[in-house]
């Protein structure tokens, strides 16, 4: 399975977060949701998950 990453810098954010999470899609999704709820004040739910899933990109070889 291809590793994916989500970069907080590409997400709308009011705390100038620079976190990057990389791993398999489900792992990234779970971690990113937990992070979004804990640090960005988002509410866990289908909308948040779909939004994060839409922001996933393939991990560059240097980070894989
Ligand atoms: Zn963040």
CSV table of C-alpha atoms and ligand atoms in Angstrom, one decimal:
chain,number,residue,atom,x,y,z
A,1,UNK,CA,0.0,0.0,0.0
A,2,UNK,CA,1.3,3.4,-0.9
A,3,UNK,CA,2.1,5.7,2.0
A,4,UNK,CA,0.2,8.9,2.2
A,5,UNK,CA,0.8,12.1,4.0
A,6,UNK,CA,-1.1,15.1,5.2
A,7,UNK,CA,0.6,18.4,5.7
A,8,UNK,CA,-1.0,20.9,8.0
A,9,UNK,CA,0.5,23.7,6.1
A,10,UNK,CA,-1.8,22.9,3.2
A,11,UNK,CA,-4.8,22.9,5.4
A,12,UNK,CA,-6.7,26.0,6.5
A,13,UNK,CA,-5.4,26.7,10.0
A,14,UNK,CA,-5.4,29.5,12.5
A,15,UNK,CA,-2.5,28.3,14.5
A,16,UNK,CA,0.2,28.2,11.8
A,17,UNK,CA,0.7,24.5,12.4
A,18,UNK,CA,3.5,22.8,10.4
A,19,UNK,CA,2.8,19.2,11.3
A,20,UNK,CA,3.2,16.5,8.7
A,21,UNK,CA,1.7,13.0,9.3
A,22,UNK,CA,2.8,10.2,7.0
A,23,UNK,CA,1.9,6.5,6.9
A,24,UNK,CA,-0.7,4.2,5.4
A,25,UNK,CA,-3.9,6.0,4.5
A,26,UNK,CA,-6.0,4.7,7.5
A,27,UNK,CA,-3.2,5.5,9.9
A,28,UNK,CA,-2.8,9.0,8.6
A,29,UNK,CA,-6.5,9.5,8.7
A,30,UNK,CA,-6.9,8.4,12.3
A,31,UNK,CA,-3.9,10.4,13.5
A,32,UNK,CA,-4.9,13.5,11.5
A,33,UNK,CA,-8.4,13.4,12.9
A,34,UNK,CA,-7.1,13.1,16.4
A,35,UNK,CA,-4.8,16.0,15.8
A,36,UNK,CA,-7.4,18.2,14.2
A,37,UNK,CA,-9.7,17.6,17.1
A,38,UNK,CA,-7.1,18.1,19.8
A,39,UNK,CA,-5.2,21.1,18.3
A,40,UNK,CA,-7.5,22.7,15.8
A,41,UNK,CA,-10.7,22.4,17.6
A,42,UNK,CA,-12.5,20.5,14.8
A,43,UNK,CA,-15.3,18.2,15.5
A,44,UNK,CA,-14.8,14.5,14.7
A,45,UNK,CA,-17.2,13.4,12.0
A,46,UNK,CA,-17.7,12.3,8.4
A,47,UNK,CA,-17.1,15.8,7.1
A,48,UNK,CA,-13.8,16.2,8.9
A,49,UNK,CA,-12.7,12.8,7.7
A,50,UNK,CA,-13.6,13.4,4.1
A,51,UNK,CA,-11.9,16.8,4.3
A,52,UNK,CA,-8.7,15.2,5.5
A,53,UNK,CA,-8.9,12.3,3.1
A,54,UNK,CA,-9.2,14.9,0.3
A,55,UNK,CA,-6.0,16.5,1.5
A,56,UNK,CA,-3.9,13.3,1.4
A,57,UNK,CA,-1.1,13.2,-1.0
A,58,UNK,CA,1.5,10.5,-1.9
A,59,UNK,CA,4.6,10.6,0.2
A,60,UNK,CA,7.7,11.8,-1.6
A,61,UNK,CA,10.3,9.1,-1.8
A,62,UNK,CA,12.7,11.0,0.5
A,63,UNK,CA,10.1,10.7,3.3
A,64,UNK,CA,8.8,7.2,2.5
B,1,LIG,ZN1,-2.2,20.9,12.7
